[in-house]
mmCIF file of C-alpha atoms in Angstrom:
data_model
loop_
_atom_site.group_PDB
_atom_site.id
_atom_site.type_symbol
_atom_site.label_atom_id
_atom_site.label_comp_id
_atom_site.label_asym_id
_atom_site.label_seq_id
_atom_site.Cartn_x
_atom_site.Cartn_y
_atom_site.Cartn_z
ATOM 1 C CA UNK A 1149 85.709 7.365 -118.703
ATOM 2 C CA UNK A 1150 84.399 11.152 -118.828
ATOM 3 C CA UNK A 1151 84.979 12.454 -122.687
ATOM 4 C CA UNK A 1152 88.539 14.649 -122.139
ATOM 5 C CA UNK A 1153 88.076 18.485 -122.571
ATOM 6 C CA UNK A 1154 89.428 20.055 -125.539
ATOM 7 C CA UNK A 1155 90.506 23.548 -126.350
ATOM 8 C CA UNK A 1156 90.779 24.244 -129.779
ATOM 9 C CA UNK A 1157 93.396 27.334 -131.189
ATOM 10 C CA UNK A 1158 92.821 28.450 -134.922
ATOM 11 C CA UNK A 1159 93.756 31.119 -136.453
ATOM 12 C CA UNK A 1160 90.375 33.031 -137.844
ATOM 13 C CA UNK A 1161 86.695 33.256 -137.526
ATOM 14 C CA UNK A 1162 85.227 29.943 -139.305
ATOM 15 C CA UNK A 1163 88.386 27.779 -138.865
ATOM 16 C CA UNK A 1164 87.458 26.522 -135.986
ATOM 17 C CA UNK A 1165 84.253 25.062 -137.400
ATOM 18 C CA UNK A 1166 86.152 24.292 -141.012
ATOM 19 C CA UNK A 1167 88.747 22.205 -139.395
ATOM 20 C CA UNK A 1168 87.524 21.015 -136.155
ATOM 21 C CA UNK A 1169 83.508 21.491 -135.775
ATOM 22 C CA UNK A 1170 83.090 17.851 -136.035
ATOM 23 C CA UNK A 1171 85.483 16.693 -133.133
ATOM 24 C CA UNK A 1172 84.232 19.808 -131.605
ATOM 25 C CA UNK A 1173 80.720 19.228 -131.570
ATOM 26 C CA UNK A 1174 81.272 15.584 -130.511
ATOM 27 C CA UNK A 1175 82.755 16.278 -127.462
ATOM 28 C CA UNK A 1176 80.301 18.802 -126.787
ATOM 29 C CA UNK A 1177 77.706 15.609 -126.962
ATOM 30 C CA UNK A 1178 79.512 13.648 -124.929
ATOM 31 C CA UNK A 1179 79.501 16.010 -122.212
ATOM 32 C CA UNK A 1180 82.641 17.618 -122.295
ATOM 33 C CA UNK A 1181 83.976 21.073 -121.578
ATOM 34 C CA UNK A 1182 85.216 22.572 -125.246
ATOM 35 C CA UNK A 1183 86.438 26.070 -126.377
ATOM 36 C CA UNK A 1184 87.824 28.191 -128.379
ATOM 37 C CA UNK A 1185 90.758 30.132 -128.622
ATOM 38 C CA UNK A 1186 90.751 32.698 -132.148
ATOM 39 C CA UNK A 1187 93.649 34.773 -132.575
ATOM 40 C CA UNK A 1188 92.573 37.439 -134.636
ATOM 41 C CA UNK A 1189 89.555 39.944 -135.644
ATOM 42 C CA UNK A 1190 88.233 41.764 -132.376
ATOM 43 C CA UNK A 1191 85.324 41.540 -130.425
ATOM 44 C CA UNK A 1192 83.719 43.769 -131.648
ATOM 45 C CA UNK A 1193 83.626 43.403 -135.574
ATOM 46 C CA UNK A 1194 80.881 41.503 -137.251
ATOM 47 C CA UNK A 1195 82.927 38.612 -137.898
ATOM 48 C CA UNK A 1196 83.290 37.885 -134.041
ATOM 49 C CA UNK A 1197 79.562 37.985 -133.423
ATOM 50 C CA UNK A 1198 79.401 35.610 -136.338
ATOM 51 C CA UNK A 1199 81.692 33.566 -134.316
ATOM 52 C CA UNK A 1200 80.202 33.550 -131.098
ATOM 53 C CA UNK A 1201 76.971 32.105 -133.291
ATOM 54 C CA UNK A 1202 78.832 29.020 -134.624
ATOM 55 C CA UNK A 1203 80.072 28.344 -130.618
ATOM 56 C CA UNK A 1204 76.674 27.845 -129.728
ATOM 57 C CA UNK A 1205 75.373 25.966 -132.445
ATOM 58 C CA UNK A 1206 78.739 23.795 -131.615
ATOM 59 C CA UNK A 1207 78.210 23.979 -127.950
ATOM 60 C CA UNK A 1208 81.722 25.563 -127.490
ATOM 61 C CA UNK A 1209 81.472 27.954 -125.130
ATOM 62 C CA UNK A 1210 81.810 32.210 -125.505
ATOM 63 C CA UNK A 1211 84.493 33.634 -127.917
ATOM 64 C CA UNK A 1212 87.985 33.506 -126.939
ATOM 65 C CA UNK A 1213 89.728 36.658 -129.180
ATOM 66 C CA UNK A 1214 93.276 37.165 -129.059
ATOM 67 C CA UNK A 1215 92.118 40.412 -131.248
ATOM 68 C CA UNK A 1216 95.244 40.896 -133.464
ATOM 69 C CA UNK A 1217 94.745 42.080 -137.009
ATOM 70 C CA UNK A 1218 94.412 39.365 -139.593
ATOM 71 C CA UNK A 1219 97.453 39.447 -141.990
ATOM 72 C CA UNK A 1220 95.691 40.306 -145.077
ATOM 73 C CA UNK A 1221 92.796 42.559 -143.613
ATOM 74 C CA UNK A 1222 93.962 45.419 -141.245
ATOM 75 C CA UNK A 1223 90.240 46.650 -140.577
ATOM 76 C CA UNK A 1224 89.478 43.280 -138.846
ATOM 77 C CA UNK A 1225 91.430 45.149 -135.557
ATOM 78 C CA UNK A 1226 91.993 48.593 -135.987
ATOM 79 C CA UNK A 1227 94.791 49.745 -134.017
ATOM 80 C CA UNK A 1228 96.117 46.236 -133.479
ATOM 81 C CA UNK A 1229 99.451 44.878 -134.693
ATOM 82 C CA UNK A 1230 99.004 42.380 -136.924
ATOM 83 C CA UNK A 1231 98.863 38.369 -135.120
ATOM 84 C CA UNK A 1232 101.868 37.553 -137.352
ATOM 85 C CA UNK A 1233 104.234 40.805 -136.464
ATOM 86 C CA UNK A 1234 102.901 40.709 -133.066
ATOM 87 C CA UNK A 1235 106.382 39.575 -130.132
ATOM 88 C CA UNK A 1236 105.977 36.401 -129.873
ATOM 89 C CA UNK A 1237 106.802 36.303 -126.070
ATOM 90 C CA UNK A 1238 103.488 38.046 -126.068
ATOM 91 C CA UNK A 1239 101.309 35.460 -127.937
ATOM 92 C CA UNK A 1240 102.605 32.575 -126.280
ATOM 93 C CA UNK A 1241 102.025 34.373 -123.025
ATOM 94 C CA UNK A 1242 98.036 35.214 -124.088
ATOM 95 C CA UNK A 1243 97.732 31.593 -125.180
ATOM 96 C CA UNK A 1244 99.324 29.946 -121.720
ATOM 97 C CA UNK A 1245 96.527 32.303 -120.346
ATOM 98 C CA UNK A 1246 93.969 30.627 -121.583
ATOM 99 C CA UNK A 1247 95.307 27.122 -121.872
ATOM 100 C CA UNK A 1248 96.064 27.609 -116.958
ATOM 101 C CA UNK A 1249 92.861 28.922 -117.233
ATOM 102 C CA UNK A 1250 90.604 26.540 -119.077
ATOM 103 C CA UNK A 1251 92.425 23.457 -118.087
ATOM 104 C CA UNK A 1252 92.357 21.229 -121.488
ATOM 105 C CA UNK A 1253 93.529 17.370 -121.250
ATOM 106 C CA UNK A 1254 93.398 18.049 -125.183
ATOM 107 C CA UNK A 1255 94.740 20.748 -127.771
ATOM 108 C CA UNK A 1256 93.775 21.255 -131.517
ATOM 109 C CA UNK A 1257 95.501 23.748 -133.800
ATOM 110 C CA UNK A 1258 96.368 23.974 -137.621
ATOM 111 C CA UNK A 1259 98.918 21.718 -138.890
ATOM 112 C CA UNK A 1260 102.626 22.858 -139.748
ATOM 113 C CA UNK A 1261 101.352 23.979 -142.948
ATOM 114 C CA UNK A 1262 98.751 25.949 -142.043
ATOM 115 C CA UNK A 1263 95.509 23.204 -143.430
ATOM 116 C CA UNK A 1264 94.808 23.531 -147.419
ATOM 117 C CA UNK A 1265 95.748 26.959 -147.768
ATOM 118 C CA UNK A 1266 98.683 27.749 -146.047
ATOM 119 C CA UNK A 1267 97.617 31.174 -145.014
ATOM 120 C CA UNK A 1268 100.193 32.886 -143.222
ATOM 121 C CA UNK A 1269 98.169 33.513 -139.909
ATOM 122 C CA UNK A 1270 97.272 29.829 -140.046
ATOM 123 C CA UNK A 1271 100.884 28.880 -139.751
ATOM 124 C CA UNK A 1272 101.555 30.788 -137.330
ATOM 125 C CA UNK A 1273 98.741 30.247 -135.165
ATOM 126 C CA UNK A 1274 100.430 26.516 -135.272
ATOM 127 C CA UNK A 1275 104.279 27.678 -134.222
ATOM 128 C CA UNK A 1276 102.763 29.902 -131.390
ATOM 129 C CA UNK A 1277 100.416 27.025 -130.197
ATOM 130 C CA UNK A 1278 103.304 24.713 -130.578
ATOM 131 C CA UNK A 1279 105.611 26.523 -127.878
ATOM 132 C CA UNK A 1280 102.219 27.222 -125.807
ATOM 133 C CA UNK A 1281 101.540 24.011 -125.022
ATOM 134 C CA UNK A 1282 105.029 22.753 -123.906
ATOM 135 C CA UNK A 1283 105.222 26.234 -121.640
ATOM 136 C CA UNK A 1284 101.683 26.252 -119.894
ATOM 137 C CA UNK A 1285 103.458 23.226 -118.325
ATOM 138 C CA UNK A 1286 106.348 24.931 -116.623
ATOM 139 C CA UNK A 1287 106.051 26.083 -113.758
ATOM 140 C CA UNK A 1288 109.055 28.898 -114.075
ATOM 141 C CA UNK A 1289 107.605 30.226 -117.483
ATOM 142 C CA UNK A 1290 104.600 32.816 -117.421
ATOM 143 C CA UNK A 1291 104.756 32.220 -113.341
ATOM 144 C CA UNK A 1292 102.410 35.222 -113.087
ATOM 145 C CA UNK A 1293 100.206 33.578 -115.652
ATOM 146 C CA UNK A 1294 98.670 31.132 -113.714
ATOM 147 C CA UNK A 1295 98.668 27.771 -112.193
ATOM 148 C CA UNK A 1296 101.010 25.533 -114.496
ATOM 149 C CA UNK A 1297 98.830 22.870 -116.940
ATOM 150 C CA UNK A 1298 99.990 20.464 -119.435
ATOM 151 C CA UNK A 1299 97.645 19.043 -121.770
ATOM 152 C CA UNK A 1300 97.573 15.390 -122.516
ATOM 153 C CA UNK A 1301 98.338 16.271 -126.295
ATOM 154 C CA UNK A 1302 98.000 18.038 -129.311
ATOM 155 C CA UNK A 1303 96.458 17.237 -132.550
ATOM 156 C CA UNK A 1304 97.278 19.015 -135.290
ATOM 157 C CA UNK A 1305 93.866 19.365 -138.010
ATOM 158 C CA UNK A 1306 95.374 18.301 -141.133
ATOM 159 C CA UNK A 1307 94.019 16.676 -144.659
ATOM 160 C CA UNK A 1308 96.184 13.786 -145.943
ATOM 161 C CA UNK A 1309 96.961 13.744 -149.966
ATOM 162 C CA UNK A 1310 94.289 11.240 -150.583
ATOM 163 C CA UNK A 1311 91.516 13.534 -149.361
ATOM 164 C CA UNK A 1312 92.306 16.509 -152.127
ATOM 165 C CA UNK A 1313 90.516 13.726 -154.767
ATOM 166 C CA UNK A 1314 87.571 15.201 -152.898
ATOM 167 C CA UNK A 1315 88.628 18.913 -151.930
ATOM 168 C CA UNK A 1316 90.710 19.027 -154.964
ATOM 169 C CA UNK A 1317 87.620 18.941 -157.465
ATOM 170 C CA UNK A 1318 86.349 22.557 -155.679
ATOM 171 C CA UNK A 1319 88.884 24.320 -154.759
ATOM 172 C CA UNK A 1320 91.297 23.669 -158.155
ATOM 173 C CA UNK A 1321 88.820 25.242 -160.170
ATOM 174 C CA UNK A 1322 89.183 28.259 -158.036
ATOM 175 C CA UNK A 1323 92.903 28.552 -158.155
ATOM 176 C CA UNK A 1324 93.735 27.564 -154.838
ATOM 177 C CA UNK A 1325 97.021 25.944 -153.767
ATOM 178 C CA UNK A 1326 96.730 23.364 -151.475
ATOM 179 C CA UNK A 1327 98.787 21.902 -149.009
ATOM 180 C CA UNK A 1328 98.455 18.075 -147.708
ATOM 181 C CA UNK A 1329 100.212 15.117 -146.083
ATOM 182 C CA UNK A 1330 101.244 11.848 -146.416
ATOM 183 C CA UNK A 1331 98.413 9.631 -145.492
ATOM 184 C CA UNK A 1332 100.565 7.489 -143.117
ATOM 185 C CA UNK A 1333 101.204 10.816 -141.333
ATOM 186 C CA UNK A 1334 97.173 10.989 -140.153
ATOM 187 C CA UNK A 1335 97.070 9.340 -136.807
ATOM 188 C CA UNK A 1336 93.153 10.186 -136.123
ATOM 189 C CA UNK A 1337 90.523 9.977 -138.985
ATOM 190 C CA UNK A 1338 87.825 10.784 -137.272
ATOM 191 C CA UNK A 1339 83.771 10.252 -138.559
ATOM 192 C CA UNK A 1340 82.011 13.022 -137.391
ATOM 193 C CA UNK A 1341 78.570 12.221 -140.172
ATOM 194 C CA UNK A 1342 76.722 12.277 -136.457
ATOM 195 C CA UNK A 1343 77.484 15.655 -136.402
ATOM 196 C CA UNK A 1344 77.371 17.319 -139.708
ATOM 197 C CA UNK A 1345 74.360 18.992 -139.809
ATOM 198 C CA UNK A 1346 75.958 21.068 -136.489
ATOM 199 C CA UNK A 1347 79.289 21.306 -138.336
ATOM 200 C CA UNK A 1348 77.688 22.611 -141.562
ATOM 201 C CA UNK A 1349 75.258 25.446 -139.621
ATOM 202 C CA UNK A 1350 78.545 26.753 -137.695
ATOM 203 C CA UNK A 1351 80.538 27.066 -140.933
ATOM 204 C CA UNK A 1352 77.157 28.723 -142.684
ATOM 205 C CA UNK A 1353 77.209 31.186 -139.627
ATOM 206 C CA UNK A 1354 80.183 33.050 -140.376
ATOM 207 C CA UNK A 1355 77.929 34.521 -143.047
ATOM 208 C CA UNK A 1356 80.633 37.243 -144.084
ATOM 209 C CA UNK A 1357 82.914 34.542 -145.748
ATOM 210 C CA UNK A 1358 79.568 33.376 -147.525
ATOM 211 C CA UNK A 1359 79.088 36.280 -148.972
ATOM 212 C CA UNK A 1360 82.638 37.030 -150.325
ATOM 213 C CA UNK A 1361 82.873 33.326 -151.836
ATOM 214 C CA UNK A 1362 85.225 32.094 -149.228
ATOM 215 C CA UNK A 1363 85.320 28.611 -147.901
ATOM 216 C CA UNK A 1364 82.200 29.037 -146.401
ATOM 217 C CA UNK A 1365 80.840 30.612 -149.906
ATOM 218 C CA UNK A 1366 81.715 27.383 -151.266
ATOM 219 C CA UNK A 1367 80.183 25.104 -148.689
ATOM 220 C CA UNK A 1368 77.016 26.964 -149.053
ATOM 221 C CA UNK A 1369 76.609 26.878 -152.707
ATOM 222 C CA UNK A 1370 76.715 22.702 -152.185
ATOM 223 C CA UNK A 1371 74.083 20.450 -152.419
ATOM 224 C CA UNK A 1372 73.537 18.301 -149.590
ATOM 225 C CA UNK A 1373 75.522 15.098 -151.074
ATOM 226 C CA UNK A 1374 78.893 17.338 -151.615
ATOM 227 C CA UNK A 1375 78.822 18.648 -148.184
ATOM 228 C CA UNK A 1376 78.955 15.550 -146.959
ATOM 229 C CA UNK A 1377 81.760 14.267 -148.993
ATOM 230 C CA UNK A 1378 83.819 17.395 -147.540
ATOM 231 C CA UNK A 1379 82.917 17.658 -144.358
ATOM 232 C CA UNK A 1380 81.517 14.104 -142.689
ATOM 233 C CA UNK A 1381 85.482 13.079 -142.437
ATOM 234 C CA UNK A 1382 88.025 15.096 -139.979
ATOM 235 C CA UNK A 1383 91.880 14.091 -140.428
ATOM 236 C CA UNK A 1384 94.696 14.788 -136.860
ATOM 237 C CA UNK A 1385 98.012 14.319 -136.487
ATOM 238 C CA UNK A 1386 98.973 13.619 -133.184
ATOM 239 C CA UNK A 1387 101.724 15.617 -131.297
ATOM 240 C CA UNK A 1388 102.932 14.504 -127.781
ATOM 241 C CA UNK A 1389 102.264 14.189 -125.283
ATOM 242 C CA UNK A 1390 105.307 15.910 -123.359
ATOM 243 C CA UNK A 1391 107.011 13.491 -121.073
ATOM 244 C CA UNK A 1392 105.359 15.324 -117.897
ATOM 245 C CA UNK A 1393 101.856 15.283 -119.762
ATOM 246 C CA UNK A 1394 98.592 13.736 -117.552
ATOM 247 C CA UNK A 1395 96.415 11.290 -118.253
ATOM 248 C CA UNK A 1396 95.918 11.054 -122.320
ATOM 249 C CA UNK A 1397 92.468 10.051 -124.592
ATOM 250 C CA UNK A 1398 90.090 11.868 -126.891
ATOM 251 C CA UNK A 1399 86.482 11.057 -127.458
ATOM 252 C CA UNK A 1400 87.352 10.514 -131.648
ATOM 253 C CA UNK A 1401 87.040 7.684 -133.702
ATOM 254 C CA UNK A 1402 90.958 6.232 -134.746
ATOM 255 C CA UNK A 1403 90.845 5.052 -138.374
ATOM 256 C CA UNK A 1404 86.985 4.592 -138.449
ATOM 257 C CA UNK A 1405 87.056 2.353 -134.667
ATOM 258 C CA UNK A 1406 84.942 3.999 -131.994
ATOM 259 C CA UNK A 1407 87.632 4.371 -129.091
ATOM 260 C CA UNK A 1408 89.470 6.826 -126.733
ATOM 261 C CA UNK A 1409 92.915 7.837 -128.410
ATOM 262 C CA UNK A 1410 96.054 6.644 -127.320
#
């Protein structure tokens, strides 16, 4: 069976390769199509190139910008409404764009609470996604928007409450809230070790969040042993598929056994 295509929809520069650059980069090995969908910073800011620079080193294709202002840092799209105050008619109508366009059997967002940090643009990224998904499907909704396309399912990129033993030891320290899930929630824990040496370039590419001490900051300043801890494991929740959805599977390991997903 050909590895499913995936399009992944985060919310920021360097989420995509946080939360999903392991699943991401897998596919990408197994021959699949992958992309990426980012909803805010332009194109033409430094943080985009830094993007497009963690795409290739996943394999995942040319930035796909939504270009609305980050909610906490109105120079990443001057001009631009911010992604959060933005109609949401119009986001879900930008996303079903790309979703008719690029075809996915599989979609990967943030979960409902927005990953570890429950930023505000994170959450939403997940509510627009959410209603995305079920309309790229219909044929009557966003007619002018393309030829209808429902993805197999979504998987929401999550981190269940036993993995903050590990996070928890970095981030607490830095006074970071964080926001988890019942471990009987994750229905994908997924090894991507194959692929962390990909995974941990892409995140070190968005070289901006480096060098304000962001996530990235704190990945960098890691040895080698505590990257792995962090990053070698990958934790989904999956969503769906609608009733109408097509054929369903995704190249990821369920619960540490090499096989498709149900």
């Amino acid at each position: 069976m050909a590895a499913p295509s995936l399009l992944a929809v985060f919310a920021h520069p360097d989420d995509e390769s946080l939360s999903a650059g392991g699943v991401l980069a897998r596919h990408a090995a197994a021959g699949a199509r992958t992309a990426v969908v980012t909803a805010t910073w332009a194109a033409d800011t430094p943080r985009a190139a830094e993007l497009a620079e963690a795409l290739r080193i996943l394999r995942a294709g040319e930035p796909r910008l939504l270009g609305y202002a980050d909610a906490r840092v109105p120079r990443s799209a001057p001009g631009r409404t911010r992604f959060c105050d933005a109609p949401l008619d119009e986001t879900v109508r930008e996303l079903v764009l790309h979703l008719r366009e690029f075809r996915p059997e599989i979609v990967v967002t943030h979960d409902a609470y927005g990953g570890l940090t429950g930023h505000s643009d994170h959450v939403h990224t997940h509510r627009v996604t959410m209603l995305a998904v079920q309309a790229a499907g219909l044929e009557r909704v966003y007619p002018d928007a393309g030829e209808p396309w429902q993805p197999s399912a979504l998987y929401l990129a999550t981190h269940p409450h036993s993995a903050l033993r590990v996070w928890g030891g970095h981030l607490a320290p830095a006074g970071k809230s964080m926001r988890s899930v019942p471990d009987e929630w994750v229905t994908a824990t997924v090894d991507v070790s194959p692929w962390l040496e990909q995974k941990v370039a892409a995140v070190l590419a968005h070289r901006t969040e480096v060098e304000r001490g962001a996530a990235p900051g704190l990945i960098a300043g890691l040895p080698a042993s505590d990257r792995a801890r962090l990053l070698s494991t990958e934790w989904y929740i999956r969503h769906g598929p609608t009733p109408w959805g097509r054929r369903e599977g995704v190249g990821v390991a369920v619960r540490g056994c090499s096989e498709l997903l149900p």
